[in-house]
Every structure is written in C-alpha cells, then in structure tokens.
Coordinates of C-alpha atoms in Angstrom, one line a residue:
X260 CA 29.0 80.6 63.3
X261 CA 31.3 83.6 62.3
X262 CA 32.5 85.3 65.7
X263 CA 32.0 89.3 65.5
X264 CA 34.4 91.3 67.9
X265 CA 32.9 94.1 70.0
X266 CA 34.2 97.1 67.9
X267 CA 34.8 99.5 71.4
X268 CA 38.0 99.0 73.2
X269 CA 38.0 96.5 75.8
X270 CA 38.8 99.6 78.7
X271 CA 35.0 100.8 77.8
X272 CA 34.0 97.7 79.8
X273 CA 35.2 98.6 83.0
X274 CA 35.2 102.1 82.5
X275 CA 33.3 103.9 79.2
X276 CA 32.8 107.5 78.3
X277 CA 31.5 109.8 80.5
X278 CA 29.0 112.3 80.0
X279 CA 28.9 115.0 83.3
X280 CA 25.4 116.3 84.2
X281 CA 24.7 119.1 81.7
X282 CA 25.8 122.5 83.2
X283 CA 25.1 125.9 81.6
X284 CA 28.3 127.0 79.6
X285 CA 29.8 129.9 81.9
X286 CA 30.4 133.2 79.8
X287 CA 33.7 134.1 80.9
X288 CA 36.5 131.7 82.4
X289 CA 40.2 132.9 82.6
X290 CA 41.6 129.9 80.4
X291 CA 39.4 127.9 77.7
X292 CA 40.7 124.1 77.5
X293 CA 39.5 122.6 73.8
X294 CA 39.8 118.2 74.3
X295 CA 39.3 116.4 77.6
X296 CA 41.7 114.0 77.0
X297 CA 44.7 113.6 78.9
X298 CA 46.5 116.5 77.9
X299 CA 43.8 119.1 78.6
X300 CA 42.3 117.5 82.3
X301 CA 46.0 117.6 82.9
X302 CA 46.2 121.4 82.1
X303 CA 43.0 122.3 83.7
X304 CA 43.3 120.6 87.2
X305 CA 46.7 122.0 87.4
X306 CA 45.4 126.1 86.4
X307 CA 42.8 125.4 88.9
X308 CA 44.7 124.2 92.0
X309 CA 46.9 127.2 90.6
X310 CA 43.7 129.7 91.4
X311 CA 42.6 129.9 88.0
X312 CA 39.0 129.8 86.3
X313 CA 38.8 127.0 83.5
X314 CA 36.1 125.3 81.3
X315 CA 37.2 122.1 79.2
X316 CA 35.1 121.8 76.6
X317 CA 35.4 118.1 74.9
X318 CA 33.5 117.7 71.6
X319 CA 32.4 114.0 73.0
X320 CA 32.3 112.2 75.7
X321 CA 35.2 112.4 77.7
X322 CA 37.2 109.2 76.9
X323 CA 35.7 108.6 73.5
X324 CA 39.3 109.5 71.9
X325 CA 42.9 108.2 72.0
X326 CA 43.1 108.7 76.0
X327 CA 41.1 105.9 76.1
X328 CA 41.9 104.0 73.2
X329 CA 45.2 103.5 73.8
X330 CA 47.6 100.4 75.1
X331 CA 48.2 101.8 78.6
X332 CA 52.1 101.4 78.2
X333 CA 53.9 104.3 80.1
X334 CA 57.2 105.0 78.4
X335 CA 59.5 107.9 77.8
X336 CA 58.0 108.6 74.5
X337 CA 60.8 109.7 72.4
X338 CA 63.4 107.5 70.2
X339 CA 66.3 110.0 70.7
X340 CA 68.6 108.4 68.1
X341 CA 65.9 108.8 65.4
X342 CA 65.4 112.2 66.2
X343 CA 68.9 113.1 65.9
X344 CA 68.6 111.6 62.4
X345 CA 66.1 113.4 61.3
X346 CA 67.5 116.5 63.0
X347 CA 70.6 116.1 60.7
X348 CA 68.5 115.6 57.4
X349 CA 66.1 118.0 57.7
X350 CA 68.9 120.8 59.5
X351 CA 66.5 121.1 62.1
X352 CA 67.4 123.2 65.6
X353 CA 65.7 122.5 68.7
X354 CA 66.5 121.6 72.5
X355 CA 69.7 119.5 73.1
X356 CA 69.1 115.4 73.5
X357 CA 69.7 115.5 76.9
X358 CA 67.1 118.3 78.3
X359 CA 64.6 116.7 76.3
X360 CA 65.1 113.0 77.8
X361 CA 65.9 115.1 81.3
X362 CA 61.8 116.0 81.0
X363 CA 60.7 113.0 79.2
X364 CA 62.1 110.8 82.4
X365 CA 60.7 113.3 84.4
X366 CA 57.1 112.6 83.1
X367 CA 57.1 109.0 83.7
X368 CA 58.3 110.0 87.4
X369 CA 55.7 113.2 87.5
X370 CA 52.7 110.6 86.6
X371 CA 53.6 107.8 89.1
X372 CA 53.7 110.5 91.8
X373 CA 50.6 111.9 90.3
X374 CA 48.7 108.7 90.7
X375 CA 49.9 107.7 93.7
X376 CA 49.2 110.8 95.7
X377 CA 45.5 110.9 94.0
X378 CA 45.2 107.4 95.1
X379 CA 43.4 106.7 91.3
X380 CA 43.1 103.2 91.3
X381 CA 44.2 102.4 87.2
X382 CA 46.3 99.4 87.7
X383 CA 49.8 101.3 87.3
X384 CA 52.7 99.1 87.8
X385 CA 56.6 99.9 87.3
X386 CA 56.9 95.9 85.0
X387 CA 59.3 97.6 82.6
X388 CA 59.1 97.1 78.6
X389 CA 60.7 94.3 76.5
X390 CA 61.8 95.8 72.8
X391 CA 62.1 92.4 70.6
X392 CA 64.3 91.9 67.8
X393 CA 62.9 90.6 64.9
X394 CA 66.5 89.5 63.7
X395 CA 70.4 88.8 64.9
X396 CA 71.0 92.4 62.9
X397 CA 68.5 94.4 65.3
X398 CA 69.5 92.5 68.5
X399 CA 73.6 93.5 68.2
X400 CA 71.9 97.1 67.1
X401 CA 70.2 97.2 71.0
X402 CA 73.6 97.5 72.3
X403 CA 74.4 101.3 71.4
X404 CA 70.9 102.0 72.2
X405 CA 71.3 100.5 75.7
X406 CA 73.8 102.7 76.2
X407 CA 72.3 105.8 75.6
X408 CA 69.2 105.0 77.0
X409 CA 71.2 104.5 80.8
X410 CA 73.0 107.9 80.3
X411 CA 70.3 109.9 79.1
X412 CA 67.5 108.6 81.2
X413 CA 68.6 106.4 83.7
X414 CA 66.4 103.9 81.9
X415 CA 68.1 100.4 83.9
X416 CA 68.3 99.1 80.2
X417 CA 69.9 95.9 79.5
X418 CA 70.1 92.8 76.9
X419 CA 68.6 89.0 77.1
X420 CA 70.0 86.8 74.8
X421 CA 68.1 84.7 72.6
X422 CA 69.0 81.6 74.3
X423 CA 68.0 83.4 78.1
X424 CA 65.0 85.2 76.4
X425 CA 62.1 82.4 78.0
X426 CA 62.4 83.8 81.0
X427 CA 60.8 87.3 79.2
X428 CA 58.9 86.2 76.6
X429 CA 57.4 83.2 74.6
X430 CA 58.4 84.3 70.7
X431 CA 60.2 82.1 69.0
X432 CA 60.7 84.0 66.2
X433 CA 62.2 86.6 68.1
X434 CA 66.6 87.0 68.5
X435 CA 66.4 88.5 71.5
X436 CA 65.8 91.2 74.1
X437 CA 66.2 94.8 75.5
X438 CA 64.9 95.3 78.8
X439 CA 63.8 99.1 79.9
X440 CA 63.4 98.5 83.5
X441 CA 61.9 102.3 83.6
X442 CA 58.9 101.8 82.3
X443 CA 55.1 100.8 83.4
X444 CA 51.2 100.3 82.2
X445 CA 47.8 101.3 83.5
X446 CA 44.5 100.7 82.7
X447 CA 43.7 103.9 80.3
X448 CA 40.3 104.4 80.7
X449 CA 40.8 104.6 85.1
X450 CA 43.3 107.2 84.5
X451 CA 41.4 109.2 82.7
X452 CA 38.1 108.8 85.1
X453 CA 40.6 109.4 88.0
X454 CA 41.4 112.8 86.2
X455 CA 38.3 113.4 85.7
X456 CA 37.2 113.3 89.3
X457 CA 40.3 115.3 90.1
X458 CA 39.4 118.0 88.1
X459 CA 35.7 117.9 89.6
X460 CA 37.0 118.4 92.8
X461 CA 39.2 121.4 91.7
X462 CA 36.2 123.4 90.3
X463 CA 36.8 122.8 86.6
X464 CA 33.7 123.3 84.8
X465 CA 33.4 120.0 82.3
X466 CA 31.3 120.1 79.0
X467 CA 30.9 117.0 76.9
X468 CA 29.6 116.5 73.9
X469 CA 30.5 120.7 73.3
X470 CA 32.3 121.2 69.8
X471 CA 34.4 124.6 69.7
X472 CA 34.0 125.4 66.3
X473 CA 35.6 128.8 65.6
X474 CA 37.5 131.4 67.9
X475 CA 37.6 134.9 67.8
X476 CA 40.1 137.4 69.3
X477 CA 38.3 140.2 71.0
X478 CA 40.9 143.0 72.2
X479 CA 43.2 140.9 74.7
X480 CA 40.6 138.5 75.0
X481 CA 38.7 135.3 73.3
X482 CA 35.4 134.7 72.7
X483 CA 35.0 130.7 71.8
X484 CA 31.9 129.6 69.8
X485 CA 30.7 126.1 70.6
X486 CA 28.5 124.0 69.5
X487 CA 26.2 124.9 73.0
X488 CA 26.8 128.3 72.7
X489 CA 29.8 131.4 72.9
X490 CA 32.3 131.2 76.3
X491 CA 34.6 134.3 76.3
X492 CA 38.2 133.4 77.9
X493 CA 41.5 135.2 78.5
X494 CA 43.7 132.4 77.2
X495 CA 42.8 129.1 75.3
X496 CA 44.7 125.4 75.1
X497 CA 44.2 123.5 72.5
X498 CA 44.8 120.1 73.7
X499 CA 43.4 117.8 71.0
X500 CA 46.7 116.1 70.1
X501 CA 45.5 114.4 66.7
X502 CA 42.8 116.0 65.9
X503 CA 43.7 119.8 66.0
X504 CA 43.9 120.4 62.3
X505 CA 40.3 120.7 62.9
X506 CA 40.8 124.0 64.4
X507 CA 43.6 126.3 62.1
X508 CA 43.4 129.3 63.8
X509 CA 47.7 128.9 64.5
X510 CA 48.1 127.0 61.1
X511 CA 48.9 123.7 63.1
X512 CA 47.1 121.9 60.0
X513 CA 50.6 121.3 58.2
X514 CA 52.4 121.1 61.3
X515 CA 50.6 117.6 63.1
X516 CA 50.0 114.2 60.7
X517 CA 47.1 111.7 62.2
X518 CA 48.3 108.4 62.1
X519 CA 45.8 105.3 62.9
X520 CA 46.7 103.0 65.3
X521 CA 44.4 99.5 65.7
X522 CA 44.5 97.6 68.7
X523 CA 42.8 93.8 69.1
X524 CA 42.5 91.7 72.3
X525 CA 42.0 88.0 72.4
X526 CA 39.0 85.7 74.3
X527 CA 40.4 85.1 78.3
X528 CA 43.3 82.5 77.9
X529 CA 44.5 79.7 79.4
X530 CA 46.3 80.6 82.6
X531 CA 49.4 78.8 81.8
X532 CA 49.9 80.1 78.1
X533 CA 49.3 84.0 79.8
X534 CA 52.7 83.0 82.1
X535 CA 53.9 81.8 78.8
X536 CA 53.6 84.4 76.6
X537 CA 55.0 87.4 78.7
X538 CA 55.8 85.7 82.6
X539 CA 56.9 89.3 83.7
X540 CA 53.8 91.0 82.2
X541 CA 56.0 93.9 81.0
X542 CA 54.7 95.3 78.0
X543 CA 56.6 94.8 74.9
X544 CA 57.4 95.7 71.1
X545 CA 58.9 94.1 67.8
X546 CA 61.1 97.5 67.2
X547 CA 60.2 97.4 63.5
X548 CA 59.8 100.4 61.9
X549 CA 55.6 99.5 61.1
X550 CA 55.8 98.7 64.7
X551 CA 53.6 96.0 66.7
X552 CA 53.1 96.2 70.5
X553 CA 51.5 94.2 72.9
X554 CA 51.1 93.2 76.9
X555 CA 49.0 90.9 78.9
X556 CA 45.9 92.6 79.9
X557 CA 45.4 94.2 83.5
X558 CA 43.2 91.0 84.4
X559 CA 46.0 88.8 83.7
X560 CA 43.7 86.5 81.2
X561 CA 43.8 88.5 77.8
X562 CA 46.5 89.5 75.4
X563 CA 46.7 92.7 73.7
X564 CA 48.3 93.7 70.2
X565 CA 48.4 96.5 68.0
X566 CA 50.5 98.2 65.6
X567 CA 48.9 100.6 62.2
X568 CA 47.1 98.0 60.1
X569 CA 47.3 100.6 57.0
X570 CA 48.3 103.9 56.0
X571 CA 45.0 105.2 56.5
X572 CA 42.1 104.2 57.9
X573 CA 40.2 100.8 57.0
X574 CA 37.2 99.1 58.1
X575 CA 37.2 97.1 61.5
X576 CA 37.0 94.1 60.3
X577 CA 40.0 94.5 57.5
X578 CA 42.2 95.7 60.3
X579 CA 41.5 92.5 62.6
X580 CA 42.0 90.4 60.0
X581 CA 46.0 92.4 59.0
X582 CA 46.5 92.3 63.0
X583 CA 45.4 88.6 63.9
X584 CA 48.1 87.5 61.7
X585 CA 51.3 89.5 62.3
X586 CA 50.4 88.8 65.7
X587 CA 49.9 84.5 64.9
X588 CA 53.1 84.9 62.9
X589 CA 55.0 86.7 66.0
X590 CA 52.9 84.2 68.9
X591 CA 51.9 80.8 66.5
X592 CA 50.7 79.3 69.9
X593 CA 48.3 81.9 69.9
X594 CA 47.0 80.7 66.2
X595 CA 43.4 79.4 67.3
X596 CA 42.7 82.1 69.5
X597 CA 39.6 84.2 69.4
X598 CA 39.5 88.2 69.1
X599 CA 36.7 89.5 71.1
X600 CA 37.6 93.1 70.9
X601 CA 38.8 95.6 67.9
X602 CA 39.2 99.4 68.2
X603 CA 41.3 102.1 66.3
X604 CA 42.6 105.6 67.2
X605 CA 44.2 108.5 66.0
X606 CA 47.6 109.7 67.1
X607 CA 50.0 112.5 66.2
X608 CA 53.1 112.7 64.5
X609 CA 55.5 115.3 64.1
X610 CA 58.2 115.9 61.3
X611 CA 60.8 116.3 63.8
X612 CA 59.9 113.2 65.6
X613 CA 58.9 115.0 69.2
X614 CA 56.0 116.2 71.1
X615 CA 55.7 120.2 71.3
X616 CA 53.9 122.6 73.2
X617 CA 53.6 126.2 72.4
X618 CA 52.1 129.4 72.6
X619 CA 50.9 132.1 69.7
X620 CA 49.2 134.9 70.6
X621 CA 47.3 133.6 73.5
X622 CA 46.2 130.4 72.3
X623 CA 49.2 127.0 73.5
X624 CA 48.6 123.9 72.2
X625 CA 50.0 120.6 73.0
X626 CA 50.6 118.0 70.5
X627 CA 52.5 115.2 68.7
X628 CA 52.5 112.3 71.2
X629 CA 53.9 109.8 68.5
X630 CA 51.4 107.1 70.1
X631 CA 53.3 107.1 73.5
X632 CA 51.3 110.3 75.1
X633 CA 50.1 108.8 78.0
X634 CA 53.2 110.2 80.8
X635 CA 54.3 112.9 78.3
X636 CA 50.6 114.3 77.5
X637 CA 49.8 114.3 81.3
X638 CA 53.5 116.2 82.0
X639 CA 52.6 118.7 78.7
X640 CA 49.4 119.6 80.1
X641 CA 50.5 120.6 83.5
X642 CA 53.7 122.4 81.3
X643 CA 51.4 124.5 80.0
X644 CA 49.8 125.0 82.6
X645 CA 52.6 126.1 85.0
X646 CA 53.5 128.7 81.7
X647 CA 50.4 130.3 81.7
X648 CA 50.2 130.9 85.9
X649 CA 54.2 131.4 85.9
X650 CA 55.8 131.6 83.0
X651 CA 58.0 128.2 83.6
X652 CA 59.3 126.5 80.6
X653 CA 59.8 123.5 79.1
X654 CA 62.4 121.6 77.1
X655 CA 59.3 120.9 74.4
X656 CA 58.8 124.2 74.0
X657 CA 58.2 125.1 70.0
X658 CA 56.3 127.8 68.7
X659 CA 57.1 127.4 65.3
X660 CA 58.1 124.0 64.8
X661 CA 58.5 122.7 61.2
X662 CA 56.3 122.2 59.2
X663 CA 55.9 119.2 56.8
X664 CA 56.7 120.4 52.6
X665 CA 53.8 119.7 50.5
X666 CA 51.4 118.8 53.6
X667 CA 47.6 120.9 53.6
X668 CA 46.2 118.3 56.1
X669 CA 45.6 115.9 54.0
X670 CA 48.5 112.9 54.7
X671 CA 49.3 112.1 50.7
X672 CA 52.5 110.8 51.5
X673 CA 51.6 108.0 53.9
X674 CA 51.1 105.2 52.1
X675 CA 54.5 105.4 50.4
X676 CA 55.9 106.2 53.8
X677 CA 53.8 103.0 55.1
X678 CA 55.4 100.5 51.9
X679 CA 59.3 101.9 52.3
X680 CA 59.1 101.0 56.5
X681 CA 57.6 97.3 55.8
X682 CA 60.3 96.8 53.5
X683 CA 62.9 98.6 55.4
X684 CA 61.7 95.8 57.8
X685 CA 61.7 93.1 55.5
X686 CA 65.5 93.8 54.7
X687 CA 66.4 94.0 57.9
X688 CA 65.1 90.7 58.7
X689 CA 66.7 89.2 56.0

C-alpha cells in the first residue's frame, strides 16, 4: 500500500492556524499592519506597547504562510561575502558590511531576549549550525569564511575535519565542517502563537482571513479596503515578505522575487540513528548553491530536510519525490525511511542579496528574508516600528533598493538561474 504524506507541515500538529473570534473592523487605527506573520505581530506589539492604535489584518489564518512553514533555524540571515559580490557586479551602494552584520547579530540576540522575557514556550535552544562541504574544494573555502564570520559577528565559528566530523554529523559523503556556535532553532509555529498572545495582550486588534485589496491616500491619511470592509489609518506596514507584489501601490512588484522552498520530515526514528545522524542536534546545511538544510526535529525522533525542489512551484508529490533523494544520497542510512509530512512556502529574494525595510509616502514595508527571516523579520518588524513612534533607523534601511532588469513580477529568469547553480555545484564537487 502506497504511503501518502500529510501535505501540512508537521508544526500544524502541535500548533495550526489560528483564527481569533471575529471582531468588527475598527474604522480608524493610527497604523494599518497588512500580513500577521512574523514581521507584522513584531511591528504591531512593539507600536502598541509604544502607545499606538494598530489593526493587523492577515488575509488567512495567522500561521497559514512561511512563519509557519519554515525550518525553525535561527541564523544571522545574510552571506556577507556574496553580497559584496554582487555589490561589485551590479555597482550597487548600500550600508557598509559591518553595520549590517552589527544588526543582523543583534537580531538573533534581540529574539532570544524576546522569548525569554515572554516566557513563549517554542523550544528555542542556542545548538549552533553545522555548514557541510560537499567537497575538499568547499571545506579549505570555510577557512576565509570563518574568519569573517568571528570579526564581523562574533559568530564562535570554527572547522571539523573530515576525519573529527562523527562527533557532528553522520554524512559520509560530506569533507567536512564549519561550526557557527551563534546560532539556534525553535519550533515555528509556538513562536508565532506566542506573538500572537503577546500582541492580544497589548490591544492589537487581529483580523484573519481579511484580504487588503487596494489602498487609497486620503489627504495625510489612508483609507484601506478589505475584503471585510474599509479601515482608515495614519500609516500602513506592509509586512507580507513574499507575497507583496500582490499589493503595488510602492512598485515593490520588480523589486521582491518569490522563491519556493519544500520541506519533508521522516516517520519517528530509531533513537540511536537520531544520535547518529546529528548527536549535537544543531541544525545544518550542504552550502551548495541549490541549498539543502536539515535538523532533528524538536521531539528528538524525526528528521527534517528541505532545500527548492524546482524553480517554480510543483506538485507535492513531485517535490517529495526530488527531496527524498538528495536527502538518501546526502544520509543513505536514511534510504528506507518513510516521509510522513510534505509542505512548501514562499520566501523572498532580493537582487542585492539582503533584507530591507523602508518607507514611501507613509506606507514601510519589510521584506526579502532570503529564507532565513525568522530573527531578522522579528528584529525588522520592531525596526519599523521604533521608526514610525521615533524615528530610529536601521542599517537595512532602503527606500529605493534595486530593482531586478527585465522583472514585472513574473520570475522568467529562474529556471535558468536554478540549472547554472546545480551545475555550479556539480563542478564544484568535482
């Protein structure tokens, strides 16, 4: 009999979306947050412990999107030497290496405190990440990048060999290891139900399943029309990461690409090939450019992989079938293991590699979380937030950053982008 895996990410069980009692829409609010992921209960609970009147309207439940569909690995989020790269290329301007990985090591610090002093129970440890190299090439390549990740964010980086590598991780196809002691994971879905409850207590007015389908400027002012109904508002965030080409009121549309990400999980395993596989339970990578990450689940008895199947999106089933067997050829111990669950989500991407927030006549947005959003989008939102009640600033400021040549919102250019990284990888590994 042909095993189906529940297509819903295996976080739903413990925690699925969540639909607040239906509340009238208020007419006026001083700030309008559009997406409850995240980035936008992040913004709201901090305007409202700052005195402020806000609404977040979410066009589903909140924690049908990528806040709840991700990995729950909590890194820095940016790859500083690629962005320089790309900086160089493209003769691109923009905050200086160091103040951005300043922040970016600030919101991994800013999220632990965040959780801590909550007390939101979301399984948050400080394990540290494990970047594998998929050949001798890539390891010796981990030693410049081990350097700059101490100086620039105090990351405790260092290499395993390939002979010491057991102690970190069951691969044999891997050639060793870089360690990034700074680093930690959660359980997704309880961090976003523990923002959720934060923001109730703060007198944030939460609407599910409320679409904002056009906005309007009205003197100084807003006036939002949802899918329940108009809301009039002072300012507005638009905090919906990957999806808001769906709104182009600020032309964001040829600014933001929406990549698919696919994630599977495995049946419960045997105890002793868990220790096995990952004995520290960090979470971990392959470094390739079509990247593949993984991490034993918060239970300790399941193990998680994911990396973009294709270019675009693809059935389920397709993508279960692409991810079972990079991750068999990367784990062959793992070869008659079951899936049990298989979800996808859309993140963001940028064309100069970082996440940006921004402001343009009274409407910020937040965006570009590269598939690492889950510090940086919670340190974004309360960015924004602490720029609308004070003015503050951030080192991801960017109210006109590039825009992608040749790009109307519809991603052409990925699957040739998708076919030069695998064999960029291939090569490498040779």
């Amino acid at each position: 009999m042909t095993h189906t895996p529940i297509q819903e990410p295996l976080w739903w069980a413990d925690c699925p979306p969540v639909e607040p009692t239906p509340a009238p829409l208020p007419a006026k609010v001083d700030v309008l947050v559009v997406g409850g992921g995240y980035a936008g209960l992040a913004t709201a609970h901090e305007l409202a412990q700052g005195g402020a009147q806000v609404a977040v309207c979410e066009a589903a439940p909140f924690g049908h999107f990528a806040s709840a569909r991700n990995s729950g690995g909590v890194s820095f989020g940016l790859e500083l030497e690629t962005l320089r790269h790309y900086r160089k290329w493209l003769g691109l301007k923009g905050s200086d290496a160091a103040a951005l990985a300043a922040e970016a090591a600030q919101a991994v610090d800013e999220l632990a405190g965040f959780i801590e002093a909550e007390r939101i129970d979301c399984d948050f440890r400080m394990a540290g990440r494990l970047v594998a190299a998929t050949s001798e090439r890539r390891f010796r390549q981990f030693e410049a990048r081990v350097a700059s990740l101490n100086r620039l964010f105090d990351a405790r980086a260092y290499l395993v060999e390939r002979r010491d590598q057991g102690s970190e991780i069951d691969g044999p196809n891997f050639h060793g290891l870089m360690v990034i002691s700074r680093s930690g994971q959660l359980h997704p879905a309880k961090l976003l139900h523990g923002l959720l409850r934060c923001c109730r207590l703060a007198g944030v007015s939460l609407h599910a399943r409320t679409q904002v389908l056009s906005l309007q400027r009205q003197g100084a002012a807003f006036s939002a029309q949802t899918s329940r109904g108009p809301i009039e508002c002072e300012r507005i965030v638009l905090a919906t990461n990957a999806h808001l080409h769906r709104l182009g009121e600020i032309g964001l549309e040829r600014r933001v690409v929406p990549v698919v990400s696919n994630i599977v999980v495995t049946q419960e395993l045997d105890q002793g090939l868990i220790d096995r596989l990952l004995p520290r339970r960090r979470t971990a990578s392959d470094g390739r450019r079509v990247l593949a990450y993984f991490r034993v689940t918060p239970d300790g008895r399941r193990f998680l992989y994911g990396s973009r199947a294709a270019p675009g999106e693809i059935s389920t089933e397709r993508a279960t079938a692409i991810l079972r067997a990079r991750m068999v050829r990367s784990f062959p111990q793992l070869s008659n293991a079951r899936i049990d669950y298989a979800w996808g989500c859309q993140v963001a991407f940028t064309l100069d590699r970082i996440p940006h927030l921004g402001e343009s006549a009274g409407i910020h947005f937040i965006t570009g979380c590269h598939g690492n959003g889950v510090a940086m989008m919670n340190h974004l939102g309360r960015k924004t937030a602490r720029r609308i009640l004070s003015g503050e600033r951030s080192a991801f400021d960017a109210n006109d950053f590039p825009r992608i040549p040749l790009y109307r919102g519809t991603p052409w250019f990925l699957p040739s982008m998708h076919r030069a990284y695998q064999f960029i990888d291939w090569k490498s590994e040779r």
